[in-house]
mmCIF file of C-alpha atoms in Angstrom:
data_model
loop_
_atom_site.group_PDB
_atom_site.id
_atom_site.type_symbol
_atom_site.label_atom_id
_atom_site.label_comp_id
_atom_site.label_asym_id
_atom_site.label_seq_id
_atom_site.Cartn_x
_atom_site.Cartn_y
_atom_site.Cartn_z
ATOM 1 C CA ASP A 1 109.720 96.605 112.950
ATOM 2 C CA ALA A 2 106.512 95.314 114.654
ATOM 3 C CA LYS A 3 103.229 97.317 113.399
ATOM 4 C CA THR A 4 100.687 99.190 115.670
ATOM 5 C CA THR A 5 97.178 99.560 114.690
ATOM 6 C CA GLN A 6 95.034 102.656 116.020
ATOM 7 C CA PRO A 7 91.586 104.038 115.162
ATOM 8 C CA ASN A 8 91.900 106.964 112.792
ATOM 9 C CA SER A 9 89.881 109.268 115.054
ATOM 10 C CA MET A 10 88.171 109.545 118.327
ATOM 11 C CA GLU A 11 86.006 111.931 120.184
ATOM 12 C CA SER A 12 85.384 113.016 123.688
ATOM 13 C CA ASN A 13 83.715 115.688 125.884
ATOM 14 C CA GLU A 14 85.752 117.849 127.988
ATOM 15 C CA GLU A 15 86.467 116.685 131.697
ATOM 16 C CA GLU A 16 85.584 113.076 130.661
ATOM 17 C CA PRO A 17 87.921 110.051 130.473
ATOM 18 C CA VAL A 18 89.567 109.045 127.189
ATOM 19 C CA HIS A 19 90.514 105.655 126.377
ATOM 20 C CA LEU A 20 92.732 105.457 123.256
ATOM 21 C CA PRO A 21 93.603 101.936 122.206
ATOM 22 C CA CYS A 22 96.467 100.434 120.163
ATOM 23 C CA ASN A 23 96.813 96.828 118.809
ATOM 24 C CA HIS A 24 100.278 95.470 118.465
ATOM 25 C CA SER A 25 99.814 91.753 117.882
ATOM 26 C CA THR A 26 103.315 91.102 116.505
ATOM 27 C CA ILE A 27 105.069 92.867 119.443
ATOM 28 C CA SER A 28 108.328 91.159 120.472
ATOM 29 C CA GLY A 29 109.710 90.591 123.960
ATOM 30 C CA THR A 30 112.038 93.546 123.837
ATOM 31 C CA ASP A 31 109.701 96.046 122.250
ATOM 32 C CA TYR A 32 108.593 99.047 124.487
ATOM 33 C CA ILE A 33 105.325 100.642 123.829
ATOM 34 C CA HIS A 34 105.550 104.375 123.528
ATOM 35 C CA TRP A 35 102.838 107.072 123.212
ATOM 36 C CA TYR A 36 103.533 110.469 121.684
ATOM 37 C CA ARG A 37 101.088 113.271 120.854
ATOM 38 C CA GLN A 38 101.255 116.031 118.472
ATOM 39 C CA LEU A 39 99.364 119.224 118.732
ATOM 40 C CA PRO A 40 98.626 121.160 115.477
ATOM 41 C CA SER A 41 101.651 122.813 113.922
ATOM 42 C CA GLN A 42 104.083 121.490 116.747
ATOM 43 C CA GLY A 43 106.531 118.829 117.213
ATOM 44 C CA PRO A 44 105.384 115.439 118.858
ATOM 45 C CA GLU A 45 105.491 115.278 122.538
ATOM 46 C CA TYR A 46 106.403 112.333 124.749
ATOM 47 C CA VAL A 47 103.446 111.277 126.793
ATOM 48 C CA ILE A 48 104.370 107.813 128.394
ATOM 49 C CA HIS A 49 105.866 104.514 127.714
ATOM 50 C CA GLY A 50 106.071 101.002 129.393
ATOM 51 C CA LEU A 51 107.056 97.341 128.597
ATOM 52 C CA THR A 52 104.798 95.039 130.796
ATOM 53 C CA SER A 53 103.337 96.666 133.732
ATOM 54 C CA ASN A 54 100.933 99.518 133.775
ATOM 55 C CA VAL A 55 102.439 102.944 133.984
ATOM 56 C CA ASN A 56 101.035 106.396 135.448
ATOM 57 C CA ASN A 57 102.535 109.742 135.014
ATOM 58 C CA ARG A 58 101.137 113.353 135.538
ATOM 59 C CA MET A 59 100.004 113.251 131.905
ATOM 60 C CA ALA A 60 98.247 109.774 131.479
ATOM 61 C CA SER A 61 98.174 106.314 132.330
ATOM 62 C CA LEU A 62 99.123 103.423 130.127
ATOM 63 C CA ALA A 63 97.476 99.958 130.547
ATOM 64 C CA ILE A 64 99.145 97.030 128.857
ATOM 65 C CA ALA A 65 97.384 93.780 128.212
ATOM 66 C CA GLU A 66 98.847 90.615 129.874
ATOM 67 C CA ASP A 67 99.632 89.193 126.442
ATOM 68 C CA ARG A 68 101.197 92.681 125.474
ATOM 69 C CA LYS A 69 99.354 92.444 122.104
ATOM 70 C CA SER A 70 97.556 95.583 122.884
ATOM 71 C CA SER A 71 97.539 98.783 125.136
ATOM 72 C CA THR A 72 95.418 101.665 125.994
ATOM 73 C CA LEU A 73 96.348 105.255 126.732
ATOM 74 C CA ILE A 74 94.149 106.763 129.393
ATOM 75 C CA LEU A 75 93.506 110.491 129.796
ATOM 76 C CA HIS A 76 91.636 110.767 133.063
ATOM 77 C CA ARG A 77 89.990 114.138 132.492
ATOM 78 C CA ALA A 78 90.259 115.413 128.891
ATOM 79 C CA THR A 79 90.794 119.077 128.269
ATOM 80 C CA LEU A 80 90.397 121.136 125.176
ATOM 81 C CA ARG A 81 94.373 121.186 125.146
ATOM 82 C CA ASP A 82 94.498 117.422 124.933
ATOM 83 C CA ALA A 83 93.148 117.556 121.325
ATOM 84 C CA ALA A 84 96.031 116.263 119.250
ATOM 85 C CA VAL A 85 97.095 113.372 117.252
ATOM 86 C CA TYR A 86 98.150 110.458 119.444
ATOM 87 C CA TYR A 87 100.771 107.985 118.227
ATOM 88 C CA CYS A 88 101.180 104.466 119.704
ATOM 89 C CA ILE A 89 104.816 103.433 118.679
ATOM 90 C CA LEU A 90 106.857 100.345 119.448
ATOM 91 C CA ARG A 91 110.473 101.145 120.052
ATOM 92 C CA HIS A 92 112.735 98.177 119.132
ATOM 93 C CA ASN A 93 115.530 97.620 121.446
ATOM 94 C CA ALA A 94 118.368 96.984 119.059
ATOM 95 C CA GLY A 95 120.624 95.609 121.418
ATOM 96 C CA GLY A 96 123.934 97.149 121.059
ATOM 97 C CA THR A 97 122.448 99.988 118.954
ATOM 98 C CA SER A 98 121.867 102.961 121.103
ATOM 99 C CA TYR A 99 120.176 105.219 118.738
ATOM 100 C CA GLY A 100 116.465 103.871 119.447
ATOM 101 C CA LYS A 101 114.579 104.559 116.243
ATOM 102 C CA LEU A 102 110.870 105.488 116.492
ATOM 103 C CA THR A 103 108.547 104.540 113.679
ATOM 104 C CA PHE A 104 105.501 106.771 113.487
ATOM 105 C CA GLY A 105 102.381 105.675 112.070
ATOM 106 C CA GLN A 106 99.174 107.533 111.315
ATOM 107 C CA GLY A 107 97.975 107.946 114.851
ATOM 108 C CA THR A 108 94.465 108.765 116.040
ATOM 109 C CA ILE A 109 93.015 112.214 115.975
ATOM 110 C CA LEU A 110 91.477 113.063 119.143
ATOM 111 C CA THR A 111 88.775 115.669 119.159
ATOM 112 C CA VAL A 112 87.648 117.062 122.494
ATOM 113 C CA HIS A 113 84.213 118.809 122.684
ATOM 114 C CA PRO A 114 83.626 121.742 125.297
ATOM 115 C CA SER B 1 116.742 121.829 131.869
ATOM 116 C CA GLN B 2 117.322 120.808 128.010
ATOM 117 C CA THR B 3 115.968 122.774 125.215
ATOM 118 C CA ILE B 4 115.920 122.154 121.409
ATOM 119 C CA HIS B 5 115.885 124.944 118.965
ATOM 120 C CA GLN B 6 115.081 124.863 115.212
ATOM 121 C CA TRP B 7 115.195 127.637 112.687
ATOM 122 C CA PRO B 8 113.796 129.089 110.650
ATOM 123 C CA ALA B 9 110.155 128.315 111.743
ATOM 124 C CA THR B 10 108.787 128.699 108.094
ATOM 125 C CA LEU B 11 110.520 128.694 104.936
ATOM 126 C CA VAL B 12 109.414 129.285 101.117
ATOM 127 C CA GLN B 13 112.154 128.290 98.595
ATOM 128 C CA PRO B 14 111.973 127.971 94.832
ATOM 129 C CA VAL B 15 112.745 124.597 93.158
ATOM 130 C CA GLY B 16 116.602 124.084 92.403
ATOM 131 C CA SER B 17 117.424 126.531 95.422
ATOM 132 C CA PRO B 18 119.905 125.215 98.187
ATOM 133 C CA LEU B 19 118.583 124.515 101.926
ATOM 134 C CA SER B 20 120.115 124.648 105.210
ATOM 135 C CA LEU B 21 118.237 124.016 108.199
ATOM 136 C CA GLU B 22 119.673 124.191 111.636
ATOM 137 C CA CYS B 23 118.961 122.590 114.968
ATOM 138 C CA THR B 24 120.777 123.029 118.410
ATOM 139 C CA VAL B 25 120.244 121.389 121.592
ATOM 140 C CA GLU B 26 121.115 122.925 125.012
ATOM 141 C CA GLY B 27 121.458 121.481 128.367
ATOM 142 C CA THR B 28 122.738 117.984 127.507
ATOM 143 C CA SER B 29 125.928 116.515 126.255
ATOM 144 C CA ASN B 30 126.585 113.763 123.657
ATOM 145 C CA PRO B 31 122.828 113.426 122.567
ATOM 146 C CA ASN B 32 121.767 111.154 119.809
ATOM 147 C CA LEU B 33 120.120 113.499 117.086
ATOM 148 C CA TYR B 34 117.475 113.009 114.488
ATOM 149 C CA TRP B 35 115.752 114.579 111.521
ATOM 150 C CA TYR B 36 112.346 113.749 110.473
ATOM 151 C CA ARG B 37 110.090 114.816 107.856
ATOM 152 C CA GLN B 38 106.302 114.991 108.006
ATOM 153 C CA ALA B 39 104.646 115.424 104.497
ATOM 154 C CA ALA B 40 100.921 116.191 104.096
ATOM 155 C CA GLY B 41 99.122 114.020 106.256
ATOM 156 C CA ARG B 42 100.196 112.717 109.692
ATOM 157 C CA GLY B 43 102.996 110.309 109.520
ATOM 158 C CA LEU B 44 106.689 111.154 110.469
ATOM 159 C CA GLN B 45 109.474 109.654 108.553
ATOM 160 C CA LEU B 46 113.016 109.356 110.047
ATOM 161 C CA LEU B 47 115.420 110.862 107.609
ATOM 162 C CA PHE B 48 118.755 110.907 109.427
ATOM 163 C CA TYR B 49 120.119 110.136 112.822
ATOM 164 C CA SER B 50 123.517 110.773 114.606
ATOM 165 C CA VAL B 51 125.223 109.350 117.528
ATOM 166 C CA GLY B 52 128.221 111.639 117.513
ATOM 167 C CA ILE B 53 130.242 114.365 115.696
ATOM 168 C CA GLY B 54 130.716 113.658 112.118
ATOM 169 C CA GLN B 55 128.597 110.456 112.405
ATOM 170 C CA ILE B 56 125.528 110.416 110.056
ATOM 171 C CA SER B 57 123.283 107.507 109.211
ATOM 172 C CA SER B 58 120.677 107.934 106.386
ATOM 173 C CA GLU B 59 117.351 105.887 106.731
ATOM 174 C CA VAL B 60 116.064 106.795 103.231
ATOM 175 C CA PRO B 61 117.701 107.806 100.001
ATOM 176 C CA GLN B 62 116.667 111.224 99.225
ATOM 177 C CA ASN B 63 117.664 114.468 97.959
ATOM 178 C CA LEU B 64 118.958 115.681 101.442
ATOM 179 C CA SER B 65 121.964 115.333 103.514
ATOM 180 C CA ALA B 66 122.861 115.949 107.150
ATOM 181 C CA SER B 67 125.864 117.119 109.067
ATOM 182 C CA ARG B 68 126.788 117.208 112.744
ATOM 183 C CA PRO B 69 129.792 119.678 113.005
ATOM 184 C CA GLN B 70 129.396 120.022 116.653
ATOM 185 C CA ASP B 71 128.107 117.926 119.508
ATOM 186 C CA ARG B 72 124.852 119.780 119.871
ATOM 187 C CA GLN B 73 124.277 121.037 116.313
ATOM 188 C CA PHE B 74 122.683 119.217 113.484
ATOM 189 C CA ILE B 75 122.259 120.537 110.007
ATOM 190 C CA LEU B 76 120.049 119.419 107.226
ATOM 191 C CA SER B 77 120.899 120.401 103.787
ATOM 192 C CA SER B 78 120.126 120.187 100.222
ATOM 193 C CA LYS B 79 121.946 121.595 97.083
ATOM 194 C CA LYS B 80 118.867 121.685 94.761
ATOM 195 C CA LEU B 81 115.353 121.470 96.417
ATOM 196 C CA LEU B 82 112.623 119.464 94.632
ATOM 197 C CA LEU B 83 108.783 120.063 95.026
ATOM 198 C CA SER B 84 108.653 116.758 96.782
ATOM 199 C CA ASP B 85 110.904 118.239 99.557
ATOM 200 C CA SER B 86 108.037 120.325 101.010
ATOM 201 C CA GLY B 87 106.935 119.223 104.600
ATOM 202 C CA PHE B 88 107.363 119.874 108.015
ATOM 203 C CA TYR B 89 110.960 119.111 109.343
ATOM 204 C CA LEU B 90 111.456 118.244 112.835
ATOM 205 C CA CYS B 91 114.652 117.578 114.728
ATOM 206 C CA ALA B 92 114.703 115.612 117.829
ATOM 207 C CA TRP B 93 117.359 114.466 120.446
ATOM 208 C CA SER B 94 117.579 111.617 122.994
ATOM 209 C CA VAL B 95 120.072 110.516 125.607
ATOM 210 C CA ARG B 96 122.670 108.387 124.207
ATOM 211 C CA VAL B 97 122.478 105.423 126.426
ATOM 212 C CA GLY B 98 119.093 103.665 126.648
ATOM 213 C CA ALA B 99 117.500 106.238 124.226
ATOM 214 C CA ASP B 100 113.841 105.648 125.612
ATOM 215 C CA THR B 101 112.463 109.017 124.805
ATOM 216 C CA GLN B 102 112.847 111.413 122.212
ATOM 217 C CA TYR B 103 112.361 115.181 122.527
ATOM 218 C CA PHE B 104 111.343 117.108 119.500
ATOM 219 C CA GLY B 105 111.857 120.634 118.373
ATOM 220 C CA PRO B 106 109.217 123.174 117.330
ATOM 221 C CA GLY B 107 109.910 122.289 113.585
ATOM 222 C CA THR B 108 110.541 124.107 110.260
ATOM 223 C CA ARG B 109 107.616 124.304 107.785
ATOM 224 C CA LEU B 110 109.125 124.274 104.350
ATOM 225 C CA THR B 111 107.327 125.039 101.084
ATOM 226 C CA VAL B 112 109.076 124.493 97.847
ATOM 227 C CA LEU B 113 107.506 126.361 94.931
#
């Protein structure tokens, strides 16, 4: 599976935008880029995913580089509730296999200051 | 809407005792089901996945086993717990076809003493 690299930690102030980077230089053409986050003592929560084009949803935006070797998760206005570990994951499209394995790395710990 | 339940929420067990963790999903049919473990630190490790009743695949060799007796029920078991089995156990489900998103349960925190 292709590997992702994220900073160990980042800090932000409340109500400011946050840009969480992820490098995935060995991504293959059929790998989807997924972002999950995990709040303390909870299970991971899906945030957003994309393949080639930038994506927006109610939680965040995903900006994907043209060469797909990096991506950035954008939280437009951070709140204290956004403090979590953010995981950038490549979801390998295994063709006929439908189970969709996710490989979690260490993620980025986001701290939001009031 | 779909919901996923896990119980118990926390568990403290002695070394050598058996284990049974249960996960159930509501509001969907024929889901893919997964068991993950998160040891001290942040990374999650996929332990088992299932694409149907009675169909279990193991990702890593270990002291644990999984079963799927019903379509929306997934059970994680052990006959004799080890200290190294301590961790945060998470169950997840996804749509069978095109499995793009996994939805996680609240987790069970297991401490083996």
